[in-house]
Amino acid sequence: MSAVPAHPSPLSEHQRILLGQLLEGLDRERLWWLAGYTAGIAEARTRIHLAAEALPDTDSQTRLCVVYGSQTGNAKRLAEQLAQQTTDAGLPVRLFRADAYPARELHSERFIVLVFSTQGEGEPSDDARGFVDYLCSRRVRDLGHMRYAVLGLGDSSYAQFCAIGRKLDARLAELGATRLLERVDADLDVQTLADPWLTRVLHVAREICAAPAPVAAIVTPLRPAPALPVWTRIHPYAAQVLTNQRITGRGSSADVRHIELELPVGGLGYEPGDALGVWPVNADALVDAVLSTLKLEGDTAVTQNNDTLPLRAWLRERRELTRLSRPFLDAHAARARNAELDMLLAAPDAPAAGRLLREQQVIDLLLAYPAAWTAEALVTALRPLAPRLYSIASSRKEVGAEAHLTVAHVAYITRAGQRWGSASHHLASCDAGSNVSIFLERNERFRLPDDASRDLIMIGPGTGVAPFRGFLQERIAIAATGRHWLVFGHRQARDDFLYQLEWHAALKNGTLHRLDVAFSRDQAEKVYVQQRLREQGRRLYDWLEGGAYLYLCGDATHMARDVHAALRDVIVEHSGHGREAADQYLRSLQQQGRYARDVY
Ligand code: NAP
């Protein structure tokens, strides 16, 4: 019988055995066909769930409504998982991305589950802004008839961890709705807390939506869907590195890599705008530093959740060392008993604690505030390692079964020693021929227009330019007739002009119609992309009025906010209307999918 992996799987023991029997003796071709076939069924079921009208809400039967706000795809995946499990249980469910939720129906909703992520310093995801604003507005009054549960997603290295989940939870309670389950705030290792929570929601749903629902028929696709969800976050693909090339000059202070990865047949089915999740591996030198600072032996066996590994392997492959989390800070403080550290942590929103979380790594904390740890306790307290996302910088139509990434290698020296970013250092250290664990993370909110005659305005400073290389490749491959305008920024023209030759070649052959660049450190005064947008305001507004799609990719914390402000100013100036109208103009572009952002 074929071996079906026994590691974390949504299948029951019985289902695994049946699957093993089915797979026995199947060759590659049949296995790929099967993958596409099941993907097609999954897609068809999702379509059924997304059709809001499909299932009635009657007095005799309460229907679950799942709403998600997602930036990088985690909240979306969990919401879809819940909707799928609810339907599988024969219960009625509706699933909505937050910006597609019909606000007028909120007052008649009786059972709602919110799955919302928090970005950076307490912001909602782009698709959730309208929903959060609406729920928190005076237009929503009494929700006394509603029962609800909230799952928050976030990153505990930010002071405002899961702020949006907390805000929605508190607001629903304030409006009189009944909280069915305590909110859960899931960290980057989302599945750890989310999975048991979703199981509990399902249990509650069985009680609330008791009357059996009309189960939607499964539509069997005529031909297998191209999407091949065989390789997932939990079962990543070991992609071979084909190229790892530095694309910044010798004189640059930035080390940016162009990485080409080999993918399985079908290229994981990625589309322009999608990202690759990369499982990082912590640097050996960093692991050694942690072990020697704590005087622990790397070969000590440590068992967690029935998994036994040497401590060195836990630290290398399973635990976060480059990002501090609030729970680890607290656990370390309890051991260190250091007055200075205690004072820092006493006020959670104080700038000093926030800075510590943002700027220091685990090793910095261990060195600055010595404490004793056992191997077991350390593995328990550290946050599980989470994958990092990189926007795909290629189109399958151009590169076939490959994905290209543009990666800024995070590496710097502190007084205490060398520091790295875990995934970028892992990728930058991989020679051609070595393997990287990856999976596909779809980004439905960052898509090219269906209509290839539409113009594109692409704003991508730094490695934020990555998806636009893929966009242009795709549009050239489909012979799109719309125009392309790229606005790129980086530090210095000589050393930091990423993919300069490609952009110039495209300008020359007429596939790129306009290129504006802002090199911040080539002169005394900083110049950023938003300055170019202001200078070209008339043209920008005319392109938008002509139906152009606007895309922004790069740093979420400062750049995206400042560019957004510049866009608003341009619209105010050239439309002749006020700020509020300009905000409404941008909101409306966002709702039409004509202003999309891929920022983190
Ligand atoms: P970066 O740090 O964003 O710097 C690129 C350029 O932007 C520099 O010239 C920088 O100038 C300038 N800049 C700094 N502050 C700015 C502001 N407020 N407004 C406009 N421009 C500003 O470049 P990077 O190191 O390549 O980082 C890229 C960012 O994109 C990261 O935050 C990453 O998470 C995000 N991202 C990357 C990908 C990917 O696939 N690689 C995808 C999505 C998002 P100075 O430094 O001279 O001030």
XYZ file of C-alpha atoms and ligand atoms in Angstrom:
648
model
C 0.000 0.000 0.000
C 1.285 3.541 -0.773
C 2.450 5.427 2.269
C 0.256 8.414 3.067
C 2.115 10.837 5.339
C 0.994 10.546 8.946
C 2.003 14.100 9.904
C -0.608 16.823 10.518
C -3.468 16.072 8.171
C -7.122 17.045 8.160
C -8.036 13.412 7.339
C -9.265 10.821 9.810
C -7.355 7.567 10.269
C -9.974 5.763 8.181
C -9.778 8.344 5.393
C -5.976 8.093 5.368
C -6.173 4.326 4.909
C -8.686 4.684 2.070
C -6.494 7.320 0.442
C -3.466 5.058 0.739
C -5.386 2.299 -1.057
C -6.488 4.685 -3.781
C -2.985 6.014 -4.408
C -1.394 2.588 -4.510
C 0.297 2.066 -7.842
C -0.773 5.374 -9.426
C 1.917 6.859 -11.665
C 2.921 10.544 -11.741
C 0.502 11.471 -14.470
C -2.483 9.994 -12.648
C -1.407 11.580 -9.382
C -1.258 15.033 -11.022
C -4.657 14.441 -12.641
C -6.110 13.490 -9.268
C -4.654 16.628 -7.694
C -6.264 18.818 -10.347
C -9.541 16.942 -10.106
C -9.868 17.399 -6.336
C -8.785 21.044 -6.674
C -11.613 21.530 -9.148
C -14.134 20.091 -6.705
C -12.792 22.324 -3.942
C -13.081 25.390 -6.195
C -16.622 24.504 -7.195
C -17.624 24.096 -3.540
C -16.055 27.416 -2.662
C -18.030 29.078 -5.445
C -21.191 27.601 -4.009
C -20.376 28.998 -0.565
C -19.541 32.388 -1.949
C -22.939 32.628 -3.599
C -24.602 34.429 -0.759
C -28.137 33.787 -1.931
C -27.672 30.043 -2.164
C -28.852 29.253 1.327
C -31.893 30.765 3.015
C -32.053 32.059 6.558
C -35.461 31.214 7.910
C -36.965 31.550 11.340
C -36.583 27.841 11.848
C -32.938 27.802 10.951
C -30.049 30.084 11.823
C -27.333 30.396 9.264
C -23.692 31.054 10.056
C -22.094 34.074 8.416
C -18.301 34.122 8.215
C -16.618 37.439 7.364
C -12.880 37.865 6.950
C -10.394 40.698 6.550
C -7.104 39.440 5.208
C -3.909 41.044 3.935
C -1.561 38.136 3.384
C -4.139 35.362 3.025
C -4.083 33.709 6.467
C -7.454 35.063 7.638
C -8.970 34.200 4.288
C -7.671 30.645 4.458
C -9.041 30.120 7.976
C -12.418 31.633 7.089
C -12.656 29.367 4.052
C -11.659 26.393 6.196
C -14.486 27.169 8.641
C -17.018 27.674 5.823
C -15.961 24.396 4.251
C -16.208 22.451 7.511
C -19.595 23.989 8.252
C -20.946 22.953 4.870
C -19.431 19.502 5.243
C -21.405 19.239 8.480
C -24.579 19.951 6.468
C -25.100 23.398 8.015
C -25.952 26.623 6.173
C -23.163 29.133 5.879
C -22.282 32.294 3.982
C -18.719 33.449 3.467
C -17.711 37.041 2.709
C -14.549 39.001 2.240
C -15.180 42.071 4.421
C -15.420 44.511 1.524
C -18.042 42.335 -0.170
C -20.262 42.073 2.910
C -23.656 43.761 2.343
C -23.647 46.145 5.300
C -27.435 46.521 5.258
C -27.738 42.878 6.326
C -25.744 43.249 9.526
C -28.821 44.095 11.589
C -30.538 40.879 10.570
C -27.486 38.660 11.092
C -28.014 36.200 13.912
C -24.783 34.214 14.036
C -21.596 35.748 12.775
C -17.933 34.758 12.972
C -15.296 37.384 12.223
C -11.766 36.385 11.198
C -9.729 39.594 10.993
C -6.030 40.292 10.796
C -4.203 43.328 12.145
C -1.468 45.050 10.156
C 1.609 46.852 11.525
C 0.699 49.318 14.230
C -2.927 48.316 14.688
C -4.360 48.853 11.201
C -6.994 46.681 9.486
C -6.198 44.914 6.219
C -7.093 46.888 3.090
C -10.215 44.805 2.452
C -11.467 45.340 6.015
C -11.298 49.119 6.391
C -14.874 49.798 5.292
C -16.335 47.001 7.419
C -14.438 48.058 10.546
C -15.404 51.715 10.038
C -19.038 50.779 9.478
C -19.271 48.499 12.517
C -17.691 51.169 14.694
C -19.916 53.932 13.309
C -23.103 55.283 14.796
C -25.052 53.794 11.942
C -24.908 50.423 13.680
C -27.084 50.395 16.775
C -28.554 47.486 18.637
C -27.266 43.999 17.769
C -28.919 42.332 20.749
C -30.234 39.452 18.631
C -26.774 38.562 17.308
C -24.414 35.853 18.549
C -20.799 36.084 17.533
C -17.209 34.945 17.829
C -14.018 36.717 16.779
C -10.705 35.259 15.707
C -7.922 37.856 15.610
C -4.699 37.364 13.660
C -1.526 39.331 14.173
C 2.145 39.413 14.944
C 3.091 39.617 18.614
C 6.296 41.461 17.792
C 4.070 44.526 17.337
C 2.794 46.375 20.370
C -0.742 46.589 18.911
C -0.985 42.815 18.575
C -4.394 41.779 17.153
C -5.793 45.264 17.808
C -8.477 44.909 15.119
C -9.750 41.586 16.487
C -9.928 43.128 19.949
C -11.687 46.227 18.638
C -14.374 44.256 16.768
C -14.911 41.932 19.710
C -15.375 44.855 22.105
C -17.610 46.741 19.674
C -19.983 43.805 19.135
C -20.264 43.338 22.902
C -20.954 47.062 23.284
C -23.755 46.765 20.715
C -25.384 44.072 22.828
C -24.387 41.000 20.808
C -23.705 37.770 22.712
C -20.149 36.462 22.657
C -20.353 32.696 22.117
C -16.654 31.991 22.492
C -13.776 33.904 23.988
C -11.806 35.652 21.273
C -8.519 34.071 20.279
C -5.530 36.187 19.208
C -3.455 34.034 16.883
C 0.208 34.835 16.333
C 2.270 34.158 13.186
C 2.021 30.431 13.909
C -1.700 30.896 13.167
C -2.716 27.276 13.108
C -1.615 26.577 16.707
C -4.491 28.533 18.253
C -6.789 28.843 15.248
C -7.340 25.122 14.642
C -8.751 24.271 18.104
C -10.783 27.498 18.063
C -12.353 26.666 14.703
C -13.241 23.211 16.002
C -15.053 24.843 18.904
C -16.902 27.212 16.562
C -18.038 24.258 14.521
C -19.270 22.550 17.652
C -21.276 25.648 18.577
C -22.558 25.952 15.002
C -23.939 22.423 15.207
C -26.036 23.483 18.184
C -27.185 26.826 16.824
C -27.882 25.913 13.225
C -29.610 22.709 14.326
C -32.148 22.263 11.527
C -30.563 20.479 8.591
C -29.779 22.747 5.692
C -30.283 22.007 2.053
C -26.820 20.773 1.157
C -25.537 22.399 -1.993
C -24.863 19.967 -4.777
C -21.255 19.352 -5.632
C -20.511 20.437 -9.156
C -18.069 18.100 -10.806
C -15.783 20.073 -13.091
C -15.642 18.906 -16.685
C -11.896 19.153 -16.767
C -9.406 19.189 -13.903
C -8.726 22.676 -12.523
C -5.191 23.893 -13.104
C -4.679 24.836 -9.450
C -2.687 22.118 -7.707
C -2.955 22.629 -3.972
C -0.768 19.608 -3.308
C 2.014 21.681 -1.813
C 0.789 23.720 1.088
C 2.089 25.688 4.031
C 2.125 22.451 6.042
C 3.427 20.309 3.183
C 5.759 22.709 1.397
C 7.553 22.014 -1.855
C 11.345 21.636 -1.727
C 12.199 23.998 -4.586
C 15.653 23.907 -6.065
C 17.462 27.237 -6.280
C 18.384 27.833 -9.933
C 19.915 31.293 -9.583
C 20.899 33.440 -6.645
C 22.287 36.685 -7.982
C 23.025 39.972 -6.263
C 21.410 42.728 -8.321
C 22.611 45.756 -6.392
C 26.061 47.146 -7.204
C 29.190 46.812 -5.117
C 28.801 50.315 -3.792
C 25.259 49.717 -2.534
C 24.371 49.592 1.138
C 21.571 47.170 0.180
C 22.153 43.556 -0.790
C 19.214 42.642 -3.029
C 19.038 39.184 -4.566
C 17.274 37.972 -7.665
C 16.381 34.369 -6.869
C 15.042 31.888 -9.379
C 13.358 28.750 -8.052
C 12.379 25.601 -9.877
C 8.714 24.659 -9.382
C 6.802 21.442 -10.056
C 4.955 21.042 -13.364
C 2.196 23.663 -13.477
C 4.317 26.121 -11.505
C 2.046 25.623 -8.446
C -0.583 27.415 -10.540
C 0.541 30.891 -9.497
C -0.866 34.056 -11.053
C 0.753 37.487 -11.284
C 0.236 39.170 -7.914
C 0.585 35.962 -5.883
C 3.327 35.453 -3.310
C 5.514 32.548 -2.302
C 5.680 31.543 1.344
C 9.226 30.610 2.309
C 10.021 28.564 5.411
C 13.134 30.122 6.928
C 16.044 28.326 8.569
C 17.932 30.222 11.266
C 21.659 30.756 10.684
C 23.977 28.241 12.371
C 26.047 31.093 13.816
C 22.927 32.525 15.477
C 21.912 29.143 16.888
C 25.458 28.695 18.244
C 25.315 32.127 19.866
C 22.012 31.286 21.632
C 23.352 27.916 22.814
C 26.605 29.324 24.151
C 24.939 32.336 25.819
C 22.552 30.034 27.663
C 25.206 27.347 28.196
C 22.954 24.722 26.657
C 23.983 21.675 24.608
C 22.717 21.522 21.017
C 22.247 17.764 21.065
C 19.926 17.716 24.084
C 16.746 15.938 22.976
C 13.590 18.018 23.439
C 10.054 16.698 22.997
C 7.097 18.945 22.123
C 3.733 17.678 20.899
C 5.118 14.163 20.378
C 7.954 15.527 18.284
C 11.467 14.798 19.545
C 14.405 16.720 18.059
C 17.808 17.892 19.254
C 17.678 21.421 20.692
C 19.858 22.662 17.812
C 17.262 21.512 15.269
C 14.436 23.172 17.214
C 16.328 26.456 17.176
C 17.405 26.169 13.550
C 14.177 25.034 11.929
C 11.268 25.341 14.305
C 11.542 28.428 16.499
C 11.716 32.191 15.882
C 15.055 33.665 16.882
C 15.069 36.840 14.797
C 11.729 38.267 15.926
C 10.942 38.854 19.570
C 7.405 38.310 20.792
C 5.672 39.799 23.775
C 5.029 36.401 25.444
C 8.728 35.514 25.195
C 9.702 38.920 26.585
C 7.440 38.317 29.579
C 8.716 34.773 30.091
C 12.313 35.969 29.931
C 11.646 38.868 32.305
C 10.170 36.454 34.836
C 13.471 34.542 34.788
C 15.862 37.490 34.524
C 14.366 39.497 37.403
C 16.002 42.604 36.107
C 14.569 45.900 37.353
C 15.318 47.749 34.115
C 13.598 45.132 31.965
C 10.630 44.960 34.343
C 10.213 48.692 34.087
C 10.324 48.575 30.283
C 7.609 45.968 30.199
C 5.381 47.492 32.854
C 3.804 49.858 30.311
C 2.989 47.683 27.284
C 2.292 50.581 24.922
C 5.341 52.540 26.017
C 7.650 53.386 23.090
C 10.604 51.646 24.758
C 8.878 48.242 24.879
C 7.636 48.683 21.306
C 11.155 49.537 20.167
C 12.558 46.508 21.952
C 10.079 44.259 20.119
C 10.767 45.873 16.750
C 14.509 46.278 16.896
C 15.947 43.542 19.106
C 16.302 39.851 18.471
C 16.126 36.989 20.954
C 19.925 36.881 21.298
C 20.033 40.615 22.131
C 17.620 40.057 24.993
C 19.557 37.034 26.268
C 22.810 39.022 26.224
C 21.422 42.206 27.753
C 19.402 40.553 30.539
C 21.017 37.217 31.459
C 18.745 34.459 32.760
C 18.857 30.679 33.107
C 16.798 28.556 30.729
C 16.435 24.804 30.339
C 16.305 23.401 26.816
C 12.707 22.281 27.310
C 11.507 25.608 28.726
C 13.239 27.562 25.968
C 11.575 25.579 23.180
C 8.212 25.987 24.901
C 8.579 29.747 25.329
C 9.913 30.652 21.898
C 7.406 31.336 19.156
C 7.110 28.664 16.443
C 8.901 29.680 13.274
C 6.532 31.188 10.697
C 6.980 31.438 6.936
C 7.772 34.770 5.251
C 6.034 35.953 2.090
C 7.726 37.264 -1.051
C 5.796 38.608 -4.019
C 6.491 36.600 -7.136
C 8.530 38.605 -9.646
C 7.770 36.536 -12.747
C 4.961 35.280 -14.956
C 4.600 31.574 -15.754
C 3.856 32.611 -19.320
C 7.395 33.924 -19.535
C 9.393 31.603 -17.248
C 7.399 28.336 -17.243
C 7.691 26.198 -14.103
C 9.827 28.699 -12.219
C 9.177 31.506 -9.769
C 11.464 34.497 -9.386
C 11.797 36.463 -6.168
C 13.380 39.807 -5.323
C 14.802 39.581 -1.839
C 16.477 42.282 0.255
C 19.041 40.439 2.381
C 18.564 41.744 5.906
C 22.014 41.676 7.519
C 23.599 44.209 9.865
C 26.176 44.418 12.596
C 25.387 45.516 16.133
C 27.778 46.054 19.003
C 26.904 42.553 20.146
C 27.548 40.892 16.775
C 26.092 40.055 13.361
C 22.296 39.985 12.942
C 20.179 38.648 10.083
C 16.609 38.342 8.892
C 15.877 34.622 9.015
C 14.279 34.013 5.587
C 16.233 36.588 3.577
C 19.513 35.308 5.035
C 18.485 31.730 4.362
C 17.636 32.584 0.743
C 20.730 34.731 0.250
C 22.905 31.889 1.596
C 21.404 29.213 -0.666
C 23.697 28.279 -3.528
C 22.262 27.133 -6.840
C 21.320 23.469 -6.459
C 20.221 23.697 -2.825
C 16.581 23.499 -1.729
C 14.148 25.926 -0.122
C 10.767 24.955 1.377
C 8.043 26.996 -0.282
C 4.303 27.138 -0.877
C 1.947 29.339 -2.846
C 0.060 32.142 -1.117
C -2.632 33.508 -3.385
C -3.371 37.221 -3.388
C -6.754 37.690 -5.049
C -6.756 41.373 -4.184
C -3.678 42.100 -6.266
C -4.686 41.035 -9.742
C -4.274 42.332 -13.254
C -7.502 43.597 -14.862
C -9.397 41.062 -16.977
C -9.600 43.742 -19.622
C -6.124 43.852 -21.184
C -6.808 47.242 -22.779
C -6.737 48.961 -19.368
C -3.677 51.031 -18.452
C -1.565 50.134 -15.404
C 0.186 52.495 -12.997
C 2.636 50.518 -10.856
C 4.319 52.137 -7.858
C 7.026 49.935 -6.336
C 9.980 51.369 -4.419
C 12.760 48.994 -3.337
C 11.924 45.307 -3.610
C 8.309 46.450 -3.863
C 9.013 46.439 -7.604
C 8.948 42.609 -7.575
C 5.326 41.922 -8.620
C 5.533 44.513 -11.402
C 8.238 42.534 -13.165
C 5.711 39.659 -13.195
C 2.877 41.981 -14.269
C 4.834 43.299 -17.229
C 5.960 39.816 -18.298
C 2.350 38.647 -18.198
C 0.960 41.634 -20.096
C 3.610 41.277 -22.785
C 2.854 37.551 -23.066
C -0.874 38.172 -23.590
C -0.169 41.091 -25.950
C -2.125 43.506 -23.740
C -2.971 46.759 -25.460
C -3.155 48.898 -22.296
C -0.236 51.151 -21.364
C 2.237 50.533 -18.507
C 3.690 53.161 -16.207
C 6.240 52.209 -13.577
C 7.258 54.466 -10.694
C 10.356 53.079 -8.997
C 12.449 54.394 -6.118
C 15.557 53.299 -4.310
C 18.658 54.698 -2.718
C 21.169 55.370 -5.525
C 20.787 55.221 -9.284
C 24.199 53.690 -9.871
C 23.920 50.719 -7.542
C 20.261 50.252 -6.617
C 18.344 50.442 -9.878
C 16.760 46.973 -9.670
C 16.199 45.313 -13.075
C 17.363 48.508 -14.794
C 18.297 46.752 -18.050
C 14.907 45.048 -18.282
C 12.975 48.296 -17.759
C 15.067 50.124 -20.312
C 14.676 47.335 -22.849
C 10.897 47.448 -22.300
C 10.868 51.224 -22.728
C 12.814 50.847 -25.930
C 10.567 48.188 -27.426
C 7.442 50.088 -26.385
C 6.026 47.600 -23.843
C 6.770 49.973 -20.955
C 5.314 53.377 -21.736
C 6.578 55.470 -18.892
C 9.205 55.115 -16.170
C 9.670 57.598 -13.326
C 12.433 57.070 -10.795
C 13.254 58.626 -7.420
C 16.694 57.923 -5.973
C 16.597 59.054 -2.386
C 20.295 59.291 -1.623
C 21.724 60.768 -4.828
C 21.352 64.312 -3.499
C 21.294 66.098 -0.180
C 17.493 66.213 0.026
C 15.629 62.901 0.003
C 13.476 62.306 -3.056
C 10.798 59.621 -2.858
C 8.335 58.134 -5.346
C 5.509 60.314 -4.042
C 7.367 63.403 -5.216
C 7.337 62.010 -8.751
C 3.610 61.301 -8.406
C 2.984 64.907 -7.395
C 5.120 66.201 -10.287
C 3.163 64.013 -12.690
C -0.166 64.723 -10.987
C -2.037 65.879 -14.083
C -0.948 62.839 -16.072
C -1.710 60.492 -13.147
C -5.207 61.893 -12.758
C -5.831 61.652 -16.506
C -4.744 58.011 -16.554
C -7.080 57.267 -13.631
C -9.945 59.078 -15.289
C -9.227 57.000 -18.385
C -9.826 53.819 -16.382
C -6.251 52.914 -15.353
C -5.556 50.400 -12.592
C -3.274 51.637 -9.819
C -0.982 49.283 -7.886
C 1.253 49.921 -4.903
C 3.773 47.489 -3.458
C 6.445 47.832 -0.775
C 6.846 49.023 2.787
C 3.540 49.288 4.667
C 4.695 51.337 7.632
C 5.803 54.625 6.069
C 5.867 54.439 2.280
C 2.312 53.195 1.690
C 0.848 55.831 4.013
C 2.849 58.674 2.429
C 2.080 57.569 -1.129
C -1.610 57.342 -0.265
C -1.488 60.929 1.027
C 0.223 62.058 -2.200
C -2.437 60.327 -4.304
C -5.127 62.147 -2.373
C -3.374 65.496 -2.884
C -3.043 64.838 -6.617
C -6.747 64.051 -6.871
C -7.711 67.136 -4.864
C -5.569 69.348 -7.100
C -6.669 67.983 -10.432
C -10.291 67.094 -9.783
C -11.058 70.455 -8.235
C -12.866 68.728 -5.337
C -12.023 68.644 -1.643
C -10.189 66.102 0.513
C -13.284 64.158 1.412
C -14.240 63.721 -2.227
C -10.674 62.620 -3.001
C -10.829 60.036 -0.199
C -14.108 58.818 -1.613
C -12.542 58.671 -5.098
C -9.712 56.438 -3.787
C -12.133 54.300 -1.781
C -14.228 53.791 -4.859
C -11.137 52.794 -6.875
C -10.315 50.286 -4.130
C -13.826 48.864 -4.214
C -13.605 48.426 -7.974
C -10.251 46.639 -7.542
C -8.577 49.545 -9.373
C -6.375 50.593 -6.449
C -4.684 47.507 -5.040
C -1.891 47.351 -2.506
C 0.569 44.598 -1.664
C 2.265 46.134 1.335
C 3.899 44.586 4.398
P 12.858 50.277 1.213
O 13.468 50.241 2.564
O 11.367 50.352 1.117
O 13.526 51.521 0.450
C 13.252 51.770 -0.922
C 13.263 53.248 -1.170
O 12.149 53.840 -0.506
C 14.508 53.940 -0.621
O 14.941 54.880 -1.544
C 14.010 54.610 0.626
O 14.743 55.775 0.930
C 12.619 54.986 0.187
N 11.738 55.377 1.285
C 11.985 55.406 2.627
N 10.930 55.935 3.277
C 10.002 56.236 2.337
C 8.712 56.814 2.413
N 8.144 57.186 3.570
N 8.049 56.989 1.249
C 8.586 56.628 0.054
N 9.810 56.099 -0.065
C 10.505 55.892 1.072
O 13.368 49.080 0.304
P 13.533 47.543 0.638
O 14.605 47.367 1.676
O 13.663 46.869 -0.647
O 12.181 47.165 1.378
C 11.017 46.936 0.619
C 9.792 46.844 1.506
O 8.805 46.221 0.693
C 9.910 46.011 2.753
O 9.187 46.657 3.775
C 9.190 44.704 2.380
O 8.572 44.093 3.495
C 8.165 45.216 1.424
N 7.699 44.231 0.429
C 8.580 43.453 -0.225
C 8.109 42.521 -1.124
C 9.053 41.558 -1.823
O 8.574 40.676 -2.521
N 10.327 41.645 -1.649
C 6.743 42.439 -1.404
C 5.848 43.289 -0.737
C 6.357 44.188 0.183
P 15.767 55.936 2.156
O 16.093 54.586 2.670
O 16.947 56.629 1.546
O 15.063 56.805 3.149
